[in-house]
Short mmCIF file of N, CA and C in Angstrom, two decimals:
data_model
loop_
_atom_site.label_atom_id
_atom_site.label_comp_id
_atom_site.label_asym_id
_atom_site.label_seq_id
_atom_site.Cartn_x
_atom_site.Cartn_y
_atom_site.Cartn_z
N UNK B 293 21.43 25.01 -15.17
CA UNK B 293 22.00 25.05 -16.50
C UNK B 293 21.14 25.96 -17.36
N UNK B 294 21.75 26.84 -18.07
CA UNK B 294 21.02 27.75 -18.96
C UNK B 294 20.92 27.11 -20.34
N UNK B 295 19.78 27.30 -20.97
CA UNK B 295 19.56 26.77 -22.30
C UNK B 295 19.65 27.92 -23.30
N UNK B 296 20.11 27.66 -24.51
CA UNK B 296 20.17 28.71 -25.52
C UNK B 296 18.79 29.33 -25.73
N UNK B 297 18.75 30.61 -25.98
CA UNK B 297 17.49 31.31 -26.14
C UNK B 297 16.71 30.86 -27.37
N UNK B 298 17.40 30.25 -28.36
CA UNK B 298 16.68 29.83 -29.55
C UNK B 298 15.86 28.57 -29.31
N UNK B 299 16.06 27.91 -28.18
CA UNK B 299 15.25 26.74 -27.85
C UNK B 299 14.07 27.19 -27.01
N UNK B 300 12.90 27.17 -27.59
CA UNK B 300 11.70 27.61 -26.90
C UNK B 300 11.27 26.52 -25.94
N UNK B 301 11.33 26.81 -24.65
CA UNK B 301 11.03 25.81 -23.63
C UNK B 301 9.55 25.70 -23.32
N UNK B 302 8.69 26.45 -24.01
CA UNK B 302 7.25 26.47 -23.73
C UNK B 302 6.47 26.28 -25.03
N UNK B 303 5.37 25.54 -24.93
CA UNK B 303 4.43 25.41 -26.05
C UNK B 303 3.02 25.57 -25.47
N UNK B 304 2.17 26.23 -26.22
CA UNK B 304 0.80 26.44 -25.77
C UNK B 304 -0.10 26.50 -27.00
N UNK B 305 -1.27 25.88 -26.88
CA UNK B 305 -2.21 25.92 -27.99
C UNK B 305 -3.64 25.78 -27.49
N UNK B 306 -4.55 26.35 -28.24
CA UNK B 306 -5.98 26.21 -28.00
C UNK B 306 -6.55 25.53 -29.23
N UNK B 307 -7.20 24.39 -29.00
CA UNK B 307 -7.70 23.57 -30.09
C UNK B 307 -9.22 23.46 -30.02
N UNK B 308 -9.85 23.35 -31.15
CA UNK B 308 -11.28 23.06 -31.16
C UNK B 308 -11.47 21.65 -30.60
N UNK B 309 -12.53 21.45 -29.84
CA UNK B 309 -12.82 20.14 -29.27
C UNK B 309 -13.40 19.25 -30.36
N UNK B 310 -12.51 18.86 -31.27
CA UNK B 310 -12.88 18.08 -32.44
C UNK B 310 -11.76 17.08 -32.70
N UNK B 311 -12.08 15.84 -33.05
CA UNK B 311 -11.03 14.85 -33.29
C UNK B 311 -9.99 15.28 -34.32
N UNK B 312 -10.34 16.17 -35.23
CA UNK B 312 -9.38 16.66 -36.23
C UNK B 312 -8.19 17.34 -35.55
N UNK B 313 -8.42 17.91 -34.36
CA UNK B 313 -7.36 18.61 -33.63
C UNK B 313 -6.25 17.68 -33.16
N UNK B 314 -6.53 16.39 -33.09
CA UNK B 314 -5.53 15.44 -32.58
C UNK B 314 -4.26 15.42 -33.44
N UNK B 315 -4.42 15.45 -34.75
CA UNK B 315 -3.22 15.43 -35.60
C UNK B 315 -2.40 16.70 -35.41
N UNK B 316 -3.07 17.82 -35.16
CA UNK B 316 -2.36 19.08 -34.93
C UNK B 316 -1.53 19.00 -33.66
N UNK B 317 -2.13 18.52 -32.57
CA UNK B 317 -1.40 18.46 -31.30
C UNK B 317 -0.24 17.47 -31.39
N UNK B 318 -0.43 16.34 -32.05
CA UNK B 318 0.67 15.38 -32.19
C UNK B 318 1.82 15.98 -32.99
N UNK B 319 1.50 16.62 -34.11
CA UNK B 319 2.53 17.20 -34.97
C UNK B 319 3.30 18.31 -34.24
N UNK B 320 2.58 19.20 -33.57
CA UNK B 320 3.25 20.32 -32.89
C UNK B 320 4.10 19.85 -31.72
N UNK B 321 3.61 18.87 -30.95
CA UNK B 321 4.41 18.37 -29.83
C UNK B 321 5.65 17.65 -30.33
N UNK B 322 5.52 16.86 -31.37
CA UNK B 322 6.70 16.15 -31.91
C UNK B 322 7.74 17.16 -32.40
N UNK B 323 7.31 18.21 -33.10
CA UNK B 323 8.23 19.23 -33.59
C UNK B 323 8.90 19.96 -32.42
N UNK B 324 8.10 20.33 -31.41
CA UNK B 324 8.61 21.05 -30.24
C UNK B 324 9.65 20.21 -29.49
N UNK B 325 9.34 18.95 -29.24
CA UNK B 325 10.27 18.09 -28.51
C UNK B 325 11.54 17.82 -29.32
N UNK B 326 11.40 17.71 -30.62
CA UNK B 326 12.58 17.54 -31.48
C UNK B 326 13.47 18.77 -31.40
N UNK B 327 12.86 19.96 -31.40
CA UNK B 327 13.63 21.20 -31.26
C UNK B 327 14.37 21.24 -29.94
N UNK B 328 13.77 20.67 -28.90
CA UNK B 328 14.41 20.62 -27.58
C UNK B 328 15.45 19.50 -27.49
N UNK B 329 15.62 18.77 -28.59
CA UNK B 329 16.55 17.63 -28.66
C UNK B 329 16.22 16.57 -27.62
N UNK B 330 14.92 16.27 -27.54
CA UNK B 330 14.43 15.23 -26.65
C UNK B 330 14.75 13.88 -27.25
N UNK B 331 15.11 12.86 -26.46
CA UNK B 331 15.37 11.52 -27.01
C UNK B 331 14.12 10.97 -27.72
N UNK B 332 14.32 10.32 -28.86
CA UNK B 332 13.21 9.87 -29.70
C UNK B 332 12.21 8.99 -28.95
N UNK B 333 12.68 8.01 -28.18
CA UNK B 333 11.76 7.14 -27.44
C UNK B 333 10.90 7.95 -26.48
N UNK B 334 11.49 8.93 -25.85
CA UNK B 334 10.74 9.76 -24.91
C UNK B 334 9.77 10.70 -25.65
N UNK B 335 10.14 11.12 -26.86
CA UNK B 335 9.21 11.91 -27.67
C UNK B 335 7.94 11.10 -27.91
N UNK B 336 8.11 9.84 -28.30
CA UNK B 336 6.95 8.99 -28.56
C UNK B 336 6.06 8.87 -27.34
N UNK B 337 6.66 8.68 -26.16
CA UNK B 337 5.88 8.55 -24.93
C UNK B 337 5.09 9.82 -24.63
N UNK B 338 5.73 10.98 -24.73
CA UNK B 338 5.05 12.24 -24.44
C UNK B 338 3.94 12.48 -25.46
N UNK B 339 4.22 12.29 -26.73
CA UNK B 339 3.22 12.53 -27.77
C UNK B 339 2.02 11.59 -27.58
N UNK B 340 2.25 10.32 -27.26
CA UNK B 340 1.14 9.40 -27.05
C UNK B 340 0.31 9.82 -25.84
N UNK B 341 0.96 10.22 -24.76
CA UNK B 341 0.23 10.62 -23.56
C UNK B 341 -0.59 11.88 -23.80
N UNK B 342 0.00 12.86 -24.47
CA UNK B 342 -0.72 14.10 -24.76
C UNK B 342 -1.89 13.82 -25.70
N UNK B 343 -1.68 13.01 -26.72
CA UNK B 343 -2.74 12.64 -27.64
C UNK B 343 -3.91 12.00 -26.88
N UNK B 344 -3.61 11.09 -25.99
CA UNK B 344 -4.67 10.40 -25.23
C UNK B 344 -5.39 11.37 -24.29
N UNK B 345 -4.65 12.27 -23.65
CA UNK B 345 -5.28 13.24 -22.75
C UNK B 345 -6.21 14.18 -23.53
N UNK B 346 -5.77 14.63 -24.71
CA UNK B 346 -6.61 15.49 -25.53
C UNK B 346 -7.82 14.71 -26.04
N UNK B 347 -7.63 13.47 -26.43
CA UNK B 347 -8.74 12.61 -26.85
C UNK B 347 -9.78 12.51 -25.75
N UNK B 348 -9.32 12.26 -24.51
CA UNK B 348 -10.24 12.16 -23.38
C UNK B 348 -10.99 13.47 -23.18
N UNK B 349 -10.29 14.58 -23.28
CA UNK B 349 -10.93 15.89 -23.09
C UNK B 349 -12.00 16.11 -24.16
N UNK B 350 -11.68 15.79 -25.40
CA UNK B 350 -12.64 15.97 -26.50
C UNK B 350 -13.87 15.08 -26.29
N UNK B 351 -13.63 13.82 -25.90
CA UNK B 351 -14.74 12.88 -25.72
C UNK B 351 -15.64 13.27 -24.55
N UNK B 352 -15.08 13.91 -23.54
CA UNK B 352 -15.85 14.23 -22.34
C UNK B 352 -16.63 15.53 -22.43
N UNK B 353 -16.30 16.40 -23.39
CA UNK B 353 -17.00 17.68 -23.48
C UNK B 353 -18.46 17.44 -23.87
N UNK B 354 -19.33 18.07 -23.14
CA UNK B 354 -20.77 17.89 -23.34
C UNK B 354 -21.18 18.38 -24.73
N UNK B 355 -22.04 17.64 -25.43
CA UNK B 355 -22.45 18.04 -26.79
C UNK B 355 -23.11 19.42 -26.86
N UNK B 356 -23.69 19.88 -25.76
CA UNK B 356 -24.35 21.19 -25.78
C UNK B 356 -23.36 22.35 -25.79
N UNK B 357 -22.09 22.06 -25.55
CA UNK B 357 -21.09 23.12 -25.50
C UNK B 357 -20.53 23.38 -26.90
N UNK B 358 -21.27 24.16 -27.68
CA UNK B 358 -20.89 24.49 -29.06
C UNK B 358 -19.62 25.34 -29.04
N UNK B 359 -18.69 25.03 -29.91
CA UNK B 359 -17.45 25.80 -29.99
C UNK B 359 -16.49 25.55 -28.85
N UNK B 360 -16.65 24.42 -28.16
CA UNK B 360 -15.79 24.11 -27.03
C UNK B 360 -14.33 23.98 -27.47
N UNK B 361 -13.44 24.30 -26.56
CA UNK B 361 -12.01 24.26 -26.83
C UNK B 361 -11.30 23.37 -25.82
N UNK B 362 -10.16 22.86 -26.24
CA UNK B 362 -9.24 22.14 -25.37
C UNK B 362 -7.96 22.95 -25.35
N UNK B 363 -7.47 23.24 -24.15
CA UNK B 363 -6.24 24.01 -24.01
C UNK B 363 -5.11 23.07 -23.60
N UNK B 364 -3.98 23.23 -24.27
CA UNK B 364 -2.81 22.40 -24.00
C UNK B 364 -1.61 23.33 -23.83
N UNK B 365 -0.88 23.13 -22.75
CA UNK B 365 0.32 23.92 -22.52
C UNK B 365 1.38 23.02 -21.90
N UNK B 366 2.63 23.29 -22.23
CA UNK B 366 3.72 22.50 -21.67
C UNK B 366 4.97 23.36 -21.58
N UNK B 367 5.82 22.97 -20.65
CA UNK B 367 7.11 23.64 -20.54
C UNK B 367 8.17 22.63 -20.15
N UNK B 368 9.35 22.89 -20.64
CA UNK B 368 10.51 22.11 -20.26
C UNK B 368 11.09 22.73 -19.00
N UNK B 369 11.61 21.92 -18.12
CA UNK B 369 12.32 22.45 -16.97
C UNK B 369 13.49 21.53 -16.62
N UNK B 370 14.47 22.12 -15.97
CA UNK B 370 15.66 21.37 -15.57
C UNK B 370 15.60 21.07 -14.08
N UNK B 371 16.02 19.88 -13.73
CA UNK B 371 16.12 19.50 -12.33
C UNK B 371 17.51 19.87 -11.81
N UNK B 372 17.71 19.86 -10.50
CA UNK B 372 19.01 20.27 -9.94
C UNK B 372 20.21 19.51 -10.52
N UNK B 373 20.01 18.24 -10.90
CA UNK B 373 21.12 17.46 -11.46
C UNK B 373 21.32 17.71 -12.95
N UNK B 374 20.51 18.60 -13.53
CA UNK B 374 20.62 18.92 -14.96
C UNK B 374 19.69 18.13 -15.84
N UNK B 375 19.10 17.06 -15.32
CA UNK B 375 18.13 16.30 -16.10
C UNK B 375 16.95 17.18 -16.47
N UNK B 376 16.30 16.83 -17.56
CA UNK B 376 15.19 17.65 -18.06
C UNK B 376 13.90 16.85 -18.06
N UNK B 377 12.80 17.57 -17.87
CA UNK B 377 11.46 17.01 -17.94
C UNK B 377 10.56 18.01 -18.63
N UNK B 378 9.40 17.53 -19.07
CA UNK B 378 8.36 18.45 -19.51
C UNK B 378 7.14 18.24 -18.61
N UNK B 379 6.49 19.36 -18.31
CA UNK B 379 5.25 19.38 -17.56
C UNK B 379 4.17 19.80 -18.54
N UNK B 380 3.12 18.98 -18.66
CA UNK B 380 2.06 19.21 -19.65
C UNK B 380 0.73 19.34 -18.92
N UNK B 381 -0.07 20.33 -19.32
CA UNK B 381 -1.44 20.48 -18.81
C UNK B 381 -2.41 20.42 -19.98
N UNK B 382 -3.48 19.65 -19.81
CA UNK B 382 -4.54 19.55 -20.81
C UNK B 382 -5.85 19.86 -20.09
N UNK B 383 -6.56 20.88 -20.56
CA UNK B 383 -7.81 21.29 -19.92
C UNK B 383 -8.85 21.56 -21.00
N UNK B 384 -10.09 21.27 -20.67
CA UNK B 384 -11.12 21.55 -21.66
C UNK B 384 -12.51 21.55 -21.12
N UNK B 385 -13.32 22.37 -21.75
CA UNK B 385 -14.75 22.37 -21.52
C UNK B 385 -15.20 22.85 -20.16
N UNK B 386 -16.35 23.46 -20.15
CA UNK B 386 -16.97 23.85 -18.89
C UNK B 386 -18.00 22.82 -18.47
N UNK B 387 -18.57 22.14 -19.44
CA UNK B 387 -19.57 21.11 -19.17
C UNK B 387 -19.00 19.77 -19.61
N UNK B 388 -18.99 18.80 -18.72
CA UNK B 388 -18.46 17.48 -19.04
C UNK B 388 -19.59 16.47 -18.99
N UNK B 389 -19.47 15.47 -19.83
CA UNK B 389 -20.44 14.38 -19.83
C UNK B 389 -20.31 13.63 -18.49
N UNK B 390 -21.40 13.05 -18.02
CA UNK B 390 -21.29 12.21 -16.83
C UNK B 390 -20.38 11.01 -17.12
N UNK B 391 -19.70 10.55 -16.09
CA UNK B 391 -18.83 9.38 -16.25
C UNK B 391 -19.67 8.18 -16.67
N UNK B 392 -19.27 7.47 -17.72
CA UNK B 392 -20.04 6.29 -18.13
C UNK B 392 -19.87 5.17 -17.09
N UNK B 393 -20.87 4.35 -16.97
CA UNK B 393 -20.80 3.22 -16.05
C UNK B 393 -19.89 2.15 -16.65
N UNK B 394 -19.16 1.48 -15.81
CA UNK B 394 -18.34 0.37 -16.26
C UNK B 394 -16.98 0.78 -16.78
N UNK B 395 -16.26 -0.18 -17.26
CA UNK B 395 -14.90 0.00 -17.73
C UNK B 395 -14.90 0.59 -19.13
N UNK B 396 -14.12 1.67 -19.36
CA UNK B 396 -14.14 2.33 -20.67
C UNK B 396 -12.94 2.00 -21.53
N UNK B 397 -11.82 1.70 -20.96
CA UNK B 397 -10.68 1.44 -21.83
C UNK B 397 -9.36 1.58 -21.12
N UNK B 398 -8.32 1.67 -21.91
CA UNK B 398 -6.97 1.64 -21.40
C UNK B 398 -6.28 3.01 -21.42
N UNK B 399 -7.00 4.08 -21.76
CA UNK B 399 -6.39 5.38 -21.96
C UNK B 399 -5.59 5.90 -20.77
N UNK B 400 -6.18 5.91 -19.58
CA UNK B 400 -5.46 6.41 -18.41
C UNK B 400 -4.28 5.51 -18.05
N UNK B 401 -4.46 4.22 -18.20
CA UNK B 401 -3.35 3.29 -17.95
C UNK B 401 -2.19 3.60 -18.89
N UNK B 402 -2.50 3.85 -20.16
CA UNK B 402 -1.46 4.17 -21.14
C UNK B 402 -0.77 5.48 -20.78
N UNK B 403 -1.53 6.51 -20.37
CA UNK B 403 -0.93 7.79 -19.98
C UNK B 403 0.01 7.57 -18.81
N UNK B 404 -0.43 6.81 -17.81
CA UNK B 404 0.42 6.54 -16.64
C UNK B 404 1.69 5.78 -17.01
N UNK B 405 1.61 4.92 -18.02
CA UNK B 405 2.80 4.16 -18.42
C UNK B 405 3.78 5.01 -19.22
N UNK B 406 3.29 6.09 -19.84
CA UNK B 406 4.15 6.95 -20.66
C UNK B 406 4.76 8.11 -19.88
N UNK B 407 4.16 8.48 -18.77
CA UNK B 407 4.60 9.65 -18.01
C UNK B 407 4.96 9.23 -16.59
N UNK B 408 5.86 9.99 -15.95
CA UNK B 408 6.25 9.67 -14.59
C UNK B 408 5.19 10.03 -13.56
N UNK B 409 4.46 11.10 -13.80
CA UNK B 409 3.46 11.53 -12.83
C UNK B 409 2.24 12.06 -13.58
N UNK B 410 1.05 11.71 -13.11
CA UNK B 410 -0.19 12.14 -13.73
C UNK B 410 -1.16 12.53 -12.61
N UNK B 411 -1.75 13.69 -12.75
CA UNK B 411 -2.76 14.13 -11.79
C UNK B 411 -3.94 14.72 -12.52
N UNK B 412 -5.13 14.53 -11.96
CA UNK B 412 -6.34 15.04 -12.56
C UNK B 412 -7.09 15.84 -11.51
N UNK B 413 -7.48 17.06 -11.89
CA UNK B 413 -8.30 17.86 -10.97
C UNK B 413 -9.60 18.20 -11.67
N UNK B 414 -10.69 18.02 -10.94
CA UNK B 414 -12.03 18.32 -11.46
C UNK B 414 -12.51 19.57 -10.75
N UNK B 415 -12.74 20.60 -11.52
CA UNK B 415 -13.22 21.88 -10.99
C UNK B 415 -14.58 22.18 -11.59
N UNK B 416 -15.21 23.25 -11.15
CA UNK B 416 -16.52 23.61 -11.68
C UNK B 416 -16.48 23.97 -13.16
N UNK B 417 -15.29 24.35 -13.65
CA UNK B 417 -15.19 24.75 -15.06
C UNK B 417 -14.54 23.68 -15.94
N UNK B 418 -14.45 22.46 -15.44
CA UNK B 418 -13.92 21.39 -16.27
C UNK B 418 -12.86 20.57 -15.55
N UNK B 419 -12.15 19.80 -16.32
CA UNK B 419 -11.11 18.91 -15.79
C UNK B 419 -9.78 19.32 -16.39
N UNK B 420 -8.75 19.29 -15.56
CA UNK B 420 -7.39 19.54 -16.03
C UNK B 420 -6.55 18.32 -15.67
N UNK B 421 -5.80 17.84 -16.65
CA UNK B 421 -4.86 16.74 -16.42
C UNK B 421 -3.46 17.32 -16.49
N UNK B 422 -2.66 17.08 -15.45
CA UNK B 422 -1.26 17.49 -15.39
C UNK B 422 -0.40 16.24 -15.51
N UNK B 423 0.59 16.29 -16.40
CA UNK B 423 1.46 15.14 -16.64
C UNK B 423 2.91 15.60 -16.62
N UNK B 424 3.75 14.81 -15.98
CA UNK B 424 5.19 15.09 -15.95
C UNK B 424 5.91 13.93 -16.63
N UNK B 425 6.78 14.26 -17.58
CA UNK B 425 7.49 13.24 -18.35
C UNK B 425 8.58 12.57 -17.51
N UNK B 426 9.10 11.50 -18.06
CA UNK B 426 10.30 10.88 -17.50
C UNK B 426 11.47 11.86 -17.66
N UNK B 427 12.44 11.73 -16.79
CA UNK B 427 13.61 12.60 -16.87
C UNK B 427 14.52 12.14 -18.00
N UNK B 428 15.01 13.10 -18.77
CA UNK B 428 15.97 12.81 -19.84
C UNK B 428 17.28 13.52 -19.51
N UNK B 429 18.36 13.10 -20.14
CA UNK B 429 19.67 13.70 -19.83
C UNK B 429 19.74 15.19 -20.17
N UNK B 430 20.64 15.89 -19.49
CA UNK B 430 20.84 17.31 -19.83
C UNK B 430 21.42 17.45 -21.24
N UNK B 431 21.23 18.61 -21.82
CA UNK B 431 21.85 18.89 -23.11
C UNK B 431 23.33 19.16 -22.89
N UNK B 432 24.11 18.70 -23.84
CA UNK B 432 25.53 19.05 -23.81
C UNK B 432 25.81 19.89 -25.06
N UNK B 433 26.62 20.87 -24.89
CA UNK B 433 26.90 21.80 -26.00
C UNK B 433 28.38 21.72 -26.36
N UNK B 434 28.61 21.69 -27.64
CA UNK B 434 29.97 21.69 -28.16
C UNK B 434 30.42 23.14 -28.34
N UNK B 435 31.61 23.50 -27.86
CA UNK B 435 32.08 24.90 -28.04
C UNK B 435 32.38 25.24 -29.47
#
């Protein structure tokens, strides 16, 4: 199914690794998903998951990394049956804090409950979290 060209199926941003950036990412993702005519309940799930992933990235960046950034990119895609999903990547920092001992919280559990698929890769230049949303219905267009 082809989507109208005025619907931008991709969003990308580079944010300072600072908690102030969280409101920016939430606002931009909500606006982007609304433009894509995403169902409201699913917008909330995606925005919460992205917010938590960015929060984790910001918290994990080593304090010695001055001017560190968190990169967020997402795209909408259609499945063969016409259903739509978004694929989101959150990556940040070259130096990460060591994993704290013990239980830290519910963040990853919440991300998993909001998204259909979540994967984390740890590379020498940081961590990237890939998240795939729940499938939503195809867009229907009135002639």
